Each structure stands twice: as structure tokens, then as C-alpha cells.
Short mmCIF file of C-alpha atoms and ligand atoms in Angstrom, two decimals:
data_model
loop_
_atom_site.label_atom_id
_atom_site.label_comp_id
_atom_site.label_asym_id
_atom_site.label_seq_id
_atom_site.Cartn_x
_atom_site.Cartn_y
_atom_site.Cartn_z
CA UNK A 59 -25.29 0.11 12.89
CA UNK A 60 -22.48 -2.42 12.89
CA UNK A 61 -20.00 -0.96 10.31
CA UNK A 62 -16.47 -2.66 9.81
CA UNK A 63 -13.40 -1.40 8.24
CA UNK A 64 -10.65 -3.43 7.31
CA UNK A 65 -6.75 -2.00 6.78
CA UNK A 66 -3.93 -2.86 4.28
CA UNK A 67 -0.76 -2.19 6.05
CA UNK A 68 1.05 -0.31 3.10
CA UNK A 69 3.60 1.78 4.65
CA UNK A 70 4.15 5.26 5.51
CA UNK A 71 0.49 7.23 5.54
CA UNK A 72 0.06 10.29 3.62
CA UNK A 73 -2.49 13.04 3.64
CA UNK A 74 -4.55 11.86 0.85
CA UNK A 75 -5.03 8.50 3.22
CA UNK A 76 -5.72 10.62 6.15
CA UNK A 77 -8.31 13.32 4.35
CA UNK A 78 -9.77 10.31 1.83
CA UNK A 79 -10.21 6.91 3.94
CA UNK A 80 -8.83 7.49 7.91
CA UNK A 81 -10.66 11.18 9.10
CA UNK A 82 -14.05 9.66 7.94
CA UNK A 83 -13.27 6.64 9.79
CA UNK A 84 -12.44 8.19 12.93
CA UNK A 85 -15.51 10.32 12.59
CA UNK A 86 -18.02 7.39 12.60
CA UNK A 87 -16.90 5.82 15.82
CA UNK A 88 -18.99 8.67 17.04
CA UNK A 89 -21.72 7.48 15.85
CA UNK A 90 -21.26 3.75 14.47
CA UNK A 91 -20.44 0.71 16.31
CA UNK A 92 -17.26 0.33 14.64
CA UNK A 93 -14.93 -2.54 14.18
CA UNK A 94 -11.69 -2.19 12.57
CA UNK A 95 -8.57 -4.56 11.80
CA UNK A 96 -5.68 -4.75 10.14
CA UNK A 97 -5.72 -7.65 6.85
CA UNK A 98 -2.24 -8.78 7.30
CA UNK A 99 -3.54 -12.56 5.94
CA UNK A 100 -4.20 -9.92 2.81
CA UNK A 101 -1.21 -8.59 2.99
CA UNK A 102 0.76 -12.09 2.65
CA UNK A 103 -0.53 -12.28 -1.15
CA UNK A 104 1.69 -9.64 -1.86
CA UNK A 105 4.51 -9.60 1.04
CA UNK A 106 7.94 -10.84 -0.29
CA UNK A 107 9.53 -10.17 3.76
CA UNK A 108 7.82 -11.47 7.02
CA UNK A 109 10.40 -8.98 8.89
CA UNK A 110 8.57 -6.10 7.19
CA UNK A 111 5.50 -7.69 7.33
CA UNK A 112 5.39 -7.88 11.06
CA UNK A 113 6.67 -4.08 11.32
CA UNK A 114 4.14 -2.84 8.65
CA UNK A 115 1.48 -4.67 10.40
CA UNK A 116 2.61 -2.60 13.60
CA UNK A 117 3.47 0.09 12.56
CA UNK A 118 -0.36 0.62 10.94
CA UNK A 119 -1.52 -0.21 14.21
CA UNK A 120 0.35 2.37 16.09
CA UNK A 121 -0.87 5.09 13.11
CA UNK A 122 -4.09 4.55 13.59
CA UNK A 123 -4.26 4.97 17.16
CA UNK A 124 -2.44 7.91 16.95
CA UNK A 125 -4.71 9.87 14.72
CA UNK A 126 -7.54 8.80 16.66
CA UNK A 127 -8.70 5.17 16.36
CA UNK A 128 -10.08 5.07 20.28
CA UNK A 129 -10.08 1.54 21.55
CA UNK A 130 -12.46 2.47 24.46
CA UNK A 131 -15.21 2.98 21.29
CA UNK A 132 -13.91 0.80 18.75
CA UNK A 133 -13.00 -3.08 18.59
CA UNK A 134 -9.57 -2.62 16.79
CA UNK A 135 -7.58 -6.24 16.73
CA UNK A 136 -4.97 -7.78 13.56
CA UNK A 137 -6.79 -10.21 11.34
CA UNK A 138 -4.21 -13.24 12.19
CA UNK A 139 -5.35 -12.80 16.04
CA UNK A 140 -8.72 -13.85 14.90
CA UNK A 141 -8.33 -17.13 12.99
CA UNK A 142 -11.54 -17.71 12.87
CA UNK A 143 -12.23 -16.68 9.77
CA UNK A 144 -9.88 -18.75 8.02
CA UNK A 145 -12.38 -21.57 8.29
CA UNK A 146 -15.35 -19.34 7.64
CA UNK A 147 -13.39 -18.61 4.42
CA UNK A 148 -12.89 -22.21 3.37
CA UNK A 149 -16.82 -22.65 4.11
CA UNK A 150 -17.81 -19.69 1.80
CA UNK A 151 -15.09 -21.26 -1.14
CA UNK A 152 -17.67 -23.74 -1.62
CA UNK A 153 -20.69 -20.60 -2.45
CA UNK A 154 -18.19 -18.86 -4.48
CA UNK A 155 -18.34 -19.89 -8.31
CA UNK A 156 -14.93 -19.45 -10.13
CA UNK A 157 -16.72 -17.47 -12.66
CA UNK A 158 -17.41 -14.55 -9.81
CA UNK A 159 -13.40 -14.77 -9.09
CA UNK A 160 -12.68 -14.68 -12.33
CA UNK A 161 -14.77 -11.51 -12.97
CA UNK A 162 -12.89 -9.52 -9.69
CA UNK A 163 -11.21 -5.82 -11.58
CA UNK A 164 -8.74 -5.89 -8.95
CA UNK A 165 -7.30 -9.04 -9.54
CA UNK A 166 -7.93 -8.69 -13.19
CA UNK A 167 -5.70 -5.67 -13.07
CA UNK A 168 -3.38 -7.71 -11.18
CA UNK A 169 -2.92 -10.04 -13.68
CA UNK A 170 -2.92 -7.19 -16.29
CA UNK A 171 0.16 -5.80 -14.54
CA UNK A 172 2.51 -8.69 -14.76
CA UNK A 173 1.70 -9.98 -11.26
CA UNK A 174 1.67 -13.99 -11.61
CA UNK A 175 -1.31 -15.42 -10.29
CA UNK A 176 -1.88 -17.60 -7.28
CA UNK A 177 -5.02 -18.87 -5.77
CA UNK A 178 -4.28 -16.42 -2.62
CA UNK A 179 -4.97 -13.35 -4.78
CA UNK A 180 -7.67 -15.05 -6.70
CA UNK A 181 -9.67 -16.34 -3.89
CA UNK A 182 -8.90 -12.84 -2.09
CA UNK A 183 -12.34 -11.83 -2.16
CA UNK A 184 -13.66 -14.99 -0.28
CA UNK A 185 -11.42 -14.24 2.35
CA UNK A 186 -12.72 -10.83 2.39
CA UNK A 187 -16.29 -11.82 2.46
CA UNK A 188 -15.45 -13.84 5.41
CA UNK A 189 -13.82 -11.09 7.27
CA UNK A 190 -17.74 -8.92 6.52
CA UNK A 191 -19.82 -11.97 7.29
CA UNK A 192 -18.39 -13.16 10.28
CA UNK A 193 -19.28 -10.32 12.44
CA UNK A 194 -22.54 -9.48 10.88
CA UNK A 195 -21.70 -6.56 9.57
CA UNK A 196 -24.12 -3.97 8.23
CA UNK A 197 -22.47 -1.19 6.24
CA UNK A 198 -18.63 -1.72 4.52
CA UNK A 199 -17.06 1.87 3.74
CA UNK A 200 -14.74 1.22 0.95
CA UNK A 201 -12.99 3.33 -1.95
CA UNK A 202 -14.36 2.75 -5.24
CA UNK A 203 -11.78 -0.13 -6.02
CA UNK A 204 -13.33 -2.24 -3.02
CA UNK A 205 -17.26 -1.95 -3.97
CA UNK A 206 -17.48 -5.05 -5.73
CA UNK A 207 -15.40 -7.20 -2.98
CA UNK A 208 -18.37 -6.02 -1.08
CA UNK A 209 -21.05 -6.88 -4.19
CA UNK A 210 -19.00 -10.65 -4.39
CA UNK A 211 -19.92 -10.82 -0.22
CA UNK A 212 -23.32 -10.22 -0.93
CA UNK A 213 -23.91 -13.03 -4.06
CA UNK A 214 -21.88 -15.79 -1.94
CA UNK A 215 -24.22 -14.96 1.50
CA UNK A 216 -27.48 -14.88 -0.30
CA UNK A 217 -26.14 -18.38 -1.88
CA UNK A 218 -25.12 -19.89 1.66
CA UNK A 219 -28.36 -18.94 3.52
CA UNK A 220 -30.15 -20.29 0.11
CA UNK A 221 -28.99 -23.64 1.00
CA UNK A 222 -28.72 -23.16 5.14
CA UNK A 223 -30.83 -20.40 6.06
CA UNK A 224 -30.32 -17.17 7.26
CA UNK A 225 -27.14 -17.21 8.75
CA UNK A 226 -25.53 -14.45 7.46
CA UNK A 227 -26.47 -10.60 7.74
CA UNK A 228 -25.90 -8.46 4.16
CA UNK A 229 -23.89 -5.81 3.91
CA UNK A 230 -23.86 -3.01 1.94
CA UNK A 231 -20.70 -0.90 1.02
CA UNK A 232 -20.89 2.38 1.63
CA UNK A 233 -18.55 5.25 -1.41
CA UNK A 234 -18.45 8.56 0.61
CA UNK A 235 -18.80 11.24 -2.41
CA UNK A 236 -18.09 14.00 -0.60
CA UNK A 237 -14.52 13.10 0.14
CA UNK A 238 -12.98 14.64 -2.39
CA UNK A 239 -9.12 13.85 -4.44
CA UNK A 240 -6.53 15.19 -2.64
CA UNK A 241 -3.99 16.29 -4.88
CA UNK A 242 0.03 15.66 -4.19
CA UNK A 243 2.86 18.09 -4.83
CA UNK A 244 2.41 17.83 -8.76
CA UNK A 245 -0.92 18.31 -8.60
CA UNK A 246 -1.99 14.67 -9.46
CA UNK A 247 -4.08 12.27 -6.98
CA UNK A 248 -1.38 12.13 -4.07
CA UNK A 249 -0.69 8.77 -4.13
CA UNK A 250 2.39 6.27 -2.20
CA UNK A 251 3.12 5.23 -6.50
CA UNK A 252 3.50 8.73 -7.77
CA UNK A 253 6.58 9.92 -5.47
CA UNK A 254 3.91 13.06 -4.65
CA UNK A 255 2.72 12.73 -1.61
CA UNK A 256 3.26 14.45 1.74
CA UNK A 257 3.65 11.78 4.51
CA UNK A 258 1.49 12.52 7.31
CA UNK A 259 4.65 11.97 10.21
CA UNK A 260 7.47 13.73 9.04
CA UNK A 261 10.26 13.24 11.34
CA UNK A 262 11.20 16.96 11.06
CA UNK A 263 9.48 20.12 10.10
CA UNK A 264 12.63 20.83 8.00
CA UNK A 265 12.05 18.12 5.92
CA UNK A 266 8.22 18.52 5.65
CA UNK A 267 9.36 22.33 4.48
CA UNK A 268 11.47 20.56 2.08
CA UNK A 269 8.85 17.93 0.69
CA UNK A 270 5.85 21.45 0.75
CA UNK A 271 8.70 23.86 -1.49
CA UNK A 272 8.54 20.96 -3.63
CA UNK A 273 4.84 21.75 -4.44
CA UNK A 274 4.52 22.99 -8.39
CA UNK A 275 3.53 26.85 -8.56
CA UNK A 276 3.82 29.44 -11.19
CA UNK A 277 6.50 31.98 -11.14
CA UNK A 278 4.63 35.65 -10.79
CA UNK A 279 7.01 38.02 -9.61
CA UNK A 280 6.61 38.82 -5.94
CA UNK A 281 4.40 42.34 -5.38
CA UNK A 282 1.43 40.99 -7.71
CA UNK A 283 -2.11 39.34 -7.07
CA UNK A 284 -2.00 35.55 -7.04
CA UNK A 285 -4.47 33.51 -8.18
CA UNK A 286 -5.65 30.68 -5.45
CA UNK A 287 -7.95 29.11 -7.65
CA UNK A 288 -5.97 25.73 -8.94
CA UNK A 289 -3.12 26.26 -6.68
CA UNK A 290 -2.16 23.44 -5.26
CA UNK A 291 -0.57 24.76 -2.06
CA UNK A 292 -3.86 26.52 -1.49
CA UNK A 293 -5.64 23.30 -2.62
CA UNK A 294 -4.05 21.31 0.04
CA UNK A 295 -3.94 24.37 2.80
CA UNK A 296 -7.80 24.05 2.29
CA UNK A 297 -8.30 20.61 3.71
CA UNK A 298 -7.22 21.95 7.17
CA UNK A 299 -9.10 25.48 7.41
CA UNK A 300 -12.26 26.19 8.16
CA UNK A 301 -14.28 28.79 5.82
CA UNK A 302 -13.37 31.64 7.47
CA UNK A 303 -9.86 31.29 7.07
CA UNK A 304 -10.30 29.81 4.00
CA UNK A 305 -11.63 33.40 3.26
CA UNK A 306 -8.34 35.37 4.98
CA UNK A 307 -6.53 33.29 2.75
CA UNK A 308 -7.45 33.96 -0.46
CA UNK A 309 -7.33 37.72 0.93
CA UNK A 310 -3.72 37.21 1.56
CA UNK A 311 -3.51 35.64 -1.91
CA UNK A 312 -4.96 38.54 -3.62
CA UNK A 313 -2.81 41.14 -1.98
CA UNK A 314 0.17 40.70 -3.93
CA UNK A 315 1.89 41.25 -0.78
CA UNK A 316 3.35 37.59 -0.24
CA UNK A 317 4.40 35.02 -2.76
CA UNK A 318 4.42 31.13 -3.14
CA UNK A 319 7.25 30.84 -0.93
CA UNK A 320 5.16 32.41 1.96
CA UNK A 321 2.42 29.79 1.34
CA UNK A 322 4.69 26.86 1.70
CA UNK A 323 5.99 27.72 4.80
CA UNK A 324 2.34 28.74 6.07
CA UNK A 325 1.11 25.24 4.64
CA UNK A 326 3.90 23.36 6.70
CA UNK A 327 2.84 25.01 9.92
CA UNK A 328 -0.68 24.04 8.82
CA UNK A 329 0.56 20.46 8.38
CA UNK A 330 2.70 20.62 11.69
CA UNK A 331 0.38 21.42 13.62
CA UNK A 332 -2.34 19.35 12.65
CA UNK A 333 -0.57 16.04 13.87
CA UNK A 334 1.09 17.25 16.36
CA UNK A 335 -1.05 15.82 18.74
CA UNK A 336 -1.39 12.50 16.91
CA UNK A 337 2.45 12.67 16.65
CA UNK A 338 2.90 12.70 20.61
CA UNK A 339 1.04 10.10 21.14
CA UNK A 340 2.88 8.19 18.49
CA UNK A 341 6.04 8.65 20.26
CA UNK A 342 4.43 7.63 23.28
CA UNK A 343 2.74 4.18 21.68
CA UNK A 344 6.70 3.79 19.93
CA UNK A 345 8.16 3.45 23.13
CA UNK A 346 5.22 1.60 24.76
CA UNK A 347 4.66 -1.46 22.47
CA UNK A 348 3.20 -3.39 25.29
CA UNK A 349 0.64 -0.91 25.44
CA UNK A 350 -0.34 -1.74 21.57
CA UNK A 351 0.11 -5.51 21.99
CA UNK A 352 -2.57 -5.08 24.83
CA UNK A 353 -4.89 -3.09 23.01
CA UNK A 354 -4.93 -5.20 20.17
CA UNK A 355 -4.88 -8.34 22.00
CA UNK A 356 -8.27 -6.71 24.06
CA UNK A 357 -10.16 -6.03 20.65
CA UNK A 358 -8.92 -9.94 19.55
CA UNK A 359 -10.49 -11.03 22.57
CA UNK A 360 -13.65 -9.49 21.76
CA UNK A 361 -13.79 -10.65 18.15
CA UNK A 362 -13.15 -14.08 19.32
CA UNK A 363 -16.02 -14.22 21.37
CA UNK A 364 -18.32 -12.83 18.22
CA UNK A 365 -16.44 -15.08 15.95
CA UNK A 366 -16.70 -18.28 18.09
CA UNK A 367 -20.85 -17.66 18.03
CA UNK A 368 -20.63 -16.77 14.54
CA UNK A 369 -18.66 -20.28 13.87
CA UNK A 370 -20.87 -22.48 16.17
CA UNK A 371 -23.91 -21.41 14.15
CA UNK A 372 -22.18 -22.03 10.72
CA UNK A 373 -20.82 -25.29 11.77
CA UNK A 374 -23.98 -26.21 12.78
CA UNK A 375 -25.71 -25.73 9.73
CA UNK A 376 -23.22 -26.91 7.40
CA UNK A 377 -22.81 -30.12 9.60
CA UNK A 378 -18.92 -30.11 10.47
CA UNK A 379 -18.96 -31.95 14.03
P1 ADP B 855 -2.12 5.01 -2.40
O1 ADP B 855 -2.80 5.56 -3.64
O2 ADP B 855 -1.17 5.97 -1.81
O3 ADP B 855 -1.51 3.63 -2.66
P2 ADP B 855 -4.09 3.49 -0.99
O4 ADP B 855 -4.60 2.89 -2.26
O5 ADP B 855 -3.29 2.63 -0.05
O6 ADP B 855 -3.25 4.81 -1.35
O7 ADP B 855 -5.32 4.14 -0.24
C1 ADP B 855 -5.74 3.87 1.06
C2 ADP B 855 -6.99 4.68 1.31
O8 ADP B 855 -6.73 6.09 1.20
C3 ADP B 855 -8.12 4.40 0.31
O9 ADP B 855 -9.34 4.36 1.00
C4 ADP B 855 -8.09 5.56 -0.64
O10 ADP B 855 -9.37 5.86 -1.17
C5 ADP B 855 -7.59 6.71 0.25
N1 ADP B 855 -6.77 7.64 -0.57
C6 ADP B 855 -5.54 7.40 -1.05
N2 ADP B 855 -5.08 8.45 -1.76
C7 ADP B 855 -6.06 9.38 -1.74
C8 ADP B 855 -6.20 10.71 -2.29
N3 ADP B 855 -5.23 11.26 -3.00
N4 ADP B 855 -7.34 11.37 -2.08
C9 ADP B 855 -8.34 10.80 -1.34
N5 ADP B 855 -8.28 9.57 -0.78
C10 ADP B 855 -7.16 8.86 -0.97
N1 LIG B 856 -9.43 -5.35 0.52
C1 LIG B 856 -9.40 -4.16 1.33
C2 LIG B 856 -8.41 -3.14 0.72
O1 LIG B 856 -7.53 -3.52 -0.02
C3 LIG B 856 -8.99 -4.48 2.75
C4 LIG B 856 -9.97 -5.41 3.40
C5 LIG B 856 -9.78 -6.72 3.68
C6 LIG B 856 -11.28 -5.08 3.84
N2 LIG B 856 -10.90 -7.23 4.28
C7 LIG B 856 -11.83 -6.25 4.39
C8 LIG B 856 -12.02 -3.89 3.82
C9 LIG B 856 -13.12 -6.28 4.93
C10 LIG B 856 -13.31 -3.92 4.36
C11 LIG B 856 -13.84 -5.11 4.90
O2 LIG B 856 -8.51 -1.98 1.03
#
């Protein structure tokens, strides 16, 4: 199953990202042929800075190798390297009424927000749609904001092979349920807006300590039973233990014999330790940026090579010379 993922470089990642959107990811290359880029064309309808564009657009790159995106499984490449699908995207403009632009939430809620409309972020979704049906891709995993950019793909390919015939392949998105909300420090979705999320590389453990104290907890007096049940420090300790020690846990919640303060600390080590191995390597790719420009340049190369069969066909049909 050809299943593609595509990346909004945003920033610093948090847990929420890594438990919500990049673990499942880095599961499927298991089992998925998997292709994954990085949208920086995306990213220019909102960038104000091509300095920080070009970092963020590295800097994503170098995350997601580090917590596990293996090039040796997975065709990994920055959308710009690929310019294909620029033209792709002009030839789908022509399936794509305004009215189905028009109807996008996301840029609805753009507009809704103050943000002054420009035909980048209303024709996002084309470009998007070209990104999916260039490579024949089968299944789209997307959060919930993203399923009907995957919906829009769908109405403008049935419309081009209408006219052309069947050129392009549909996709379907694909919501995984089970992934549940991972709450920040307050308790609330952790999210990048709400100042209350825990950043996945820390440069210290002193400061992740500070950022995990910061969790909310109720004030029992140390010496009696606490409840782990709507915690949030146990909430969040949960995503990285298995049953059992979710079990020896709740024990040591129950005892009355430590108190929130002992839970932080456990929960950084939790944290710490978790990435530690992703954070080596990230230390390694930061002072190997060749090694990235290769890798990404070696998954361009092979989307070129899709992208150039993908084009010939289209050209074809629609009779550009
Ligand atoms: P943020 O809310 O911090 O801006 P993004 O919107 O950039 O995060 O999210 C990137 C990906 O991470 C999305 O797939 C989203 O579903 C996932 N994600 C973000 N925050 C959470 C969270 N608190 N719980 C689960 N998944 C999340
Ligand atoms: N729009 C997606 C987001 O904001 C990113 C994206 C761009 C994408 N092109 C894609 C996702 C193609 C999947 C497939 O998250």
C-alpha cells in the first residue's frame, strides 16, 4: 500500500506531535511503502522570513530522522526538490471549481482569524492534491483538520480522469481513532499555541524538570493516597509505560508514600530517556548536515523519477507538447 505523509515545518516538536501524528508514522514504514516530505511550498503561504524558512525546513528534517524516519525504508525528500508538482498543480487548477475552494474549513478559519487572503492559501488544497496524485498514492493519514484536503483530492481526480481517463489513483485519508489527546502541563490538548507543551528535545534535563514541575496538581499533603485518575503527570507518564508499570504506578500512587513532586521528577526521567537515543543521533545529523542534504537529495532523486512518469502521462493526455 502506497501511503504518503506530508510535513509542515512548524518549529520545535512536542510530545503531543510525537504520541498523535510522528510514532504512528514511524510505525507504518514497517509495514507501508511510505513516502514522506516536508511542504515547505506550504509553508511559504504563511512564512514572513526565508532565513527561518530554510532552518525550519531543516531542522524538521533532521527531527524526523532522529526519532526514526529510516531512509533505507522510506522515500523522505523536501517538496521544493521535487518541482514537479508545481505543474501538476496548475493542471489540476483547471478540475478545481472555486466553489470547492471556497467551501475549504481551514482556509475558512483562516479568513475567520484575520489572516488576509491570497490565492496561495486559497488554492492550497490544489497544491495538496497534487502532492497525493502525483505519486499515486493510496491511503493519506491526516488529523481531522486535513480529511477534507484529502475529500477535495478525490472530487478534482475523479473530474480529470472524467475528461482524460484514468490517470490518477484515489486516495483515501486515513483518522487513526485510537491515538488519543495528549494533554499539556494545564491539562488542555498540548498544543505549540497554548504555551503547554513539553518539547520533545530539551537541551537539558534541568530545564525539562523545570517545564514537568510546571504540570498542574492538587496540593494533598505528603503521607496520603493520591488519586492517579485525571492526573495529568500520570496522564502523560502513561504514554511511555507499558501496562505493567502502568500498574506499579498507580501502586506507588496509592501508597501515600510519595507526592507530586516525586512524579515529576520520575516523569522527566521517563521523558529523558525516551529520546535519548533519538537525541544522539540528532547531535550527530547537527554536526553532519551533509549527511541530511544527501539523504534528502537520494529520496528527491527517487521522487523525480516517479514524478517525471507521472508528468509524461499527464502531459500526454492533456496535450501540452
Ligand atoms: P500544534 O497544535 O502544536 O500546532 P500541529 O497542529 O502542528 O500541533 O500538529 C501536528 C500533528 O501533531 C498533527 O497531526 C496533530 O494531530 C498532532 N498533534 C498535535 N498536538 C497533539 C496532541 N495534543 N495530541 C495528539 N496529537 C497531536
Ligand atoms: N496540509 C498538510 C498539513 O497542514 C500538509 C500536507 C501538504 C500534506 N501536502 C500534503 C499532508 C499531502 C498529506 C499529503 O498538515
Amino acid at each position: 500500500m502506497r501511503v504518503l505523509t506530508g510535513i509542515q515545518a512548524s518549529g520545535k516538536l512536542h510530545i503531543g506531535n510525537y504520541f498523535g501524528a510522528m510514532k504512528p508514522m514511524i510505525e507504518l514504514q514497517e509495514k507501508e511503502e511510505l513516502f514522506t516530505f516536508i511542504a515547505n511550498y506550504h509553508s511559504l503561504t504563511t512564512s514572513k522570513n526565508a532565513t527561518l524558512l530554510k532552518e525550519l525546513t531543516f531542522d524538521a528534517a533532521i527531527d524526523y530522522l532522529s526519532l526514526g524516519i529510516n531512509p533505507e525504508k522510506t522515500t523522505f525528500w523536501v517538496q521544493s526538490d521535487v518541482p514537479q508538482v508545481l505543474e501538476l498543480y496548475w493542471m489540476l487548477s483547471k478540475f478545481t471549481p472555486m466553489g470547492l475552494l471556497e467551501r475549504a474549513h481551514s482556509y475558512k478559519d483562516k479568513v475567520a482569524k484575520g489572516i488576509t487572503a491570497n490565492h496561495a492559501l486559497f488554492s492550497y488544497p490544489v497544491l495538496m492534491a497534487a502532492d497525493i496524485l502525483l505519486l499515486d498514492t493510496e491511503k493519506v493519514p491526516v488529523g481531522k483538520d486535513q480529511i477534507q484536503h484529502v475529500e477535495m483530492t478525490r472530487d478534482i481526480a475523479v473530474k480529470f480522469n472524467n475528461e482524460y481517463g484514468e490517470i490518477f489513483t484515489l486516495p483515501e485519508h486515513v483518522v487513526n481513532e485510537d491515538v488519543a489527546t495528549i494533554p499539556g502541563i494545564d491539562g488542555q490538548k498540548m498544543s505549540k499555541s497554548y504555551d503547554n507543551a513539553i518539547d520533545i528535545f530539551m537541551e537539558t534535563e534541568k530545564k525539562l524538570q523545570k517545564r514537568c514541575n510546571k504540570i498542574l496538581s492538587s496540593s494533598t499533603p505528603l503521607g496520603e493516597p493520591l488519586e492517579y485518575q485525571g492526573c495529568h503527570i500520570y496522564n502523560i507518564a502513561s504514554l511511555f509505560l507499558d501496562e505493567n508499570r502502568k500498574v506499579e504506578l498507580q501502586a506507588r500512587y496509592k501508597s501515600g508514600e510519595e507526592g507530586y513532586g516525586h512524579f515529576k521528577k520520575y516523569l522527566k526521567e521517563l521523558i529523558w530517556e525516551e529520546f535519548s537515543e533519538a537525541r544522539e543521533k540528532r547531535e550527530a545529523y547537527l554536526n553532519n548536515p551533509d549527511l541530511v542534504k544527501d539523504i534528502l537529495n537520494d529520496g528527491a532523486k527517487k521522487m523525480q523519477i516517479i514524478a517525471n512518469n507521472k508528468m509524461a502521462q499527464v502531459r500526454d493526455a492533456v496535450g501540452i507538447l
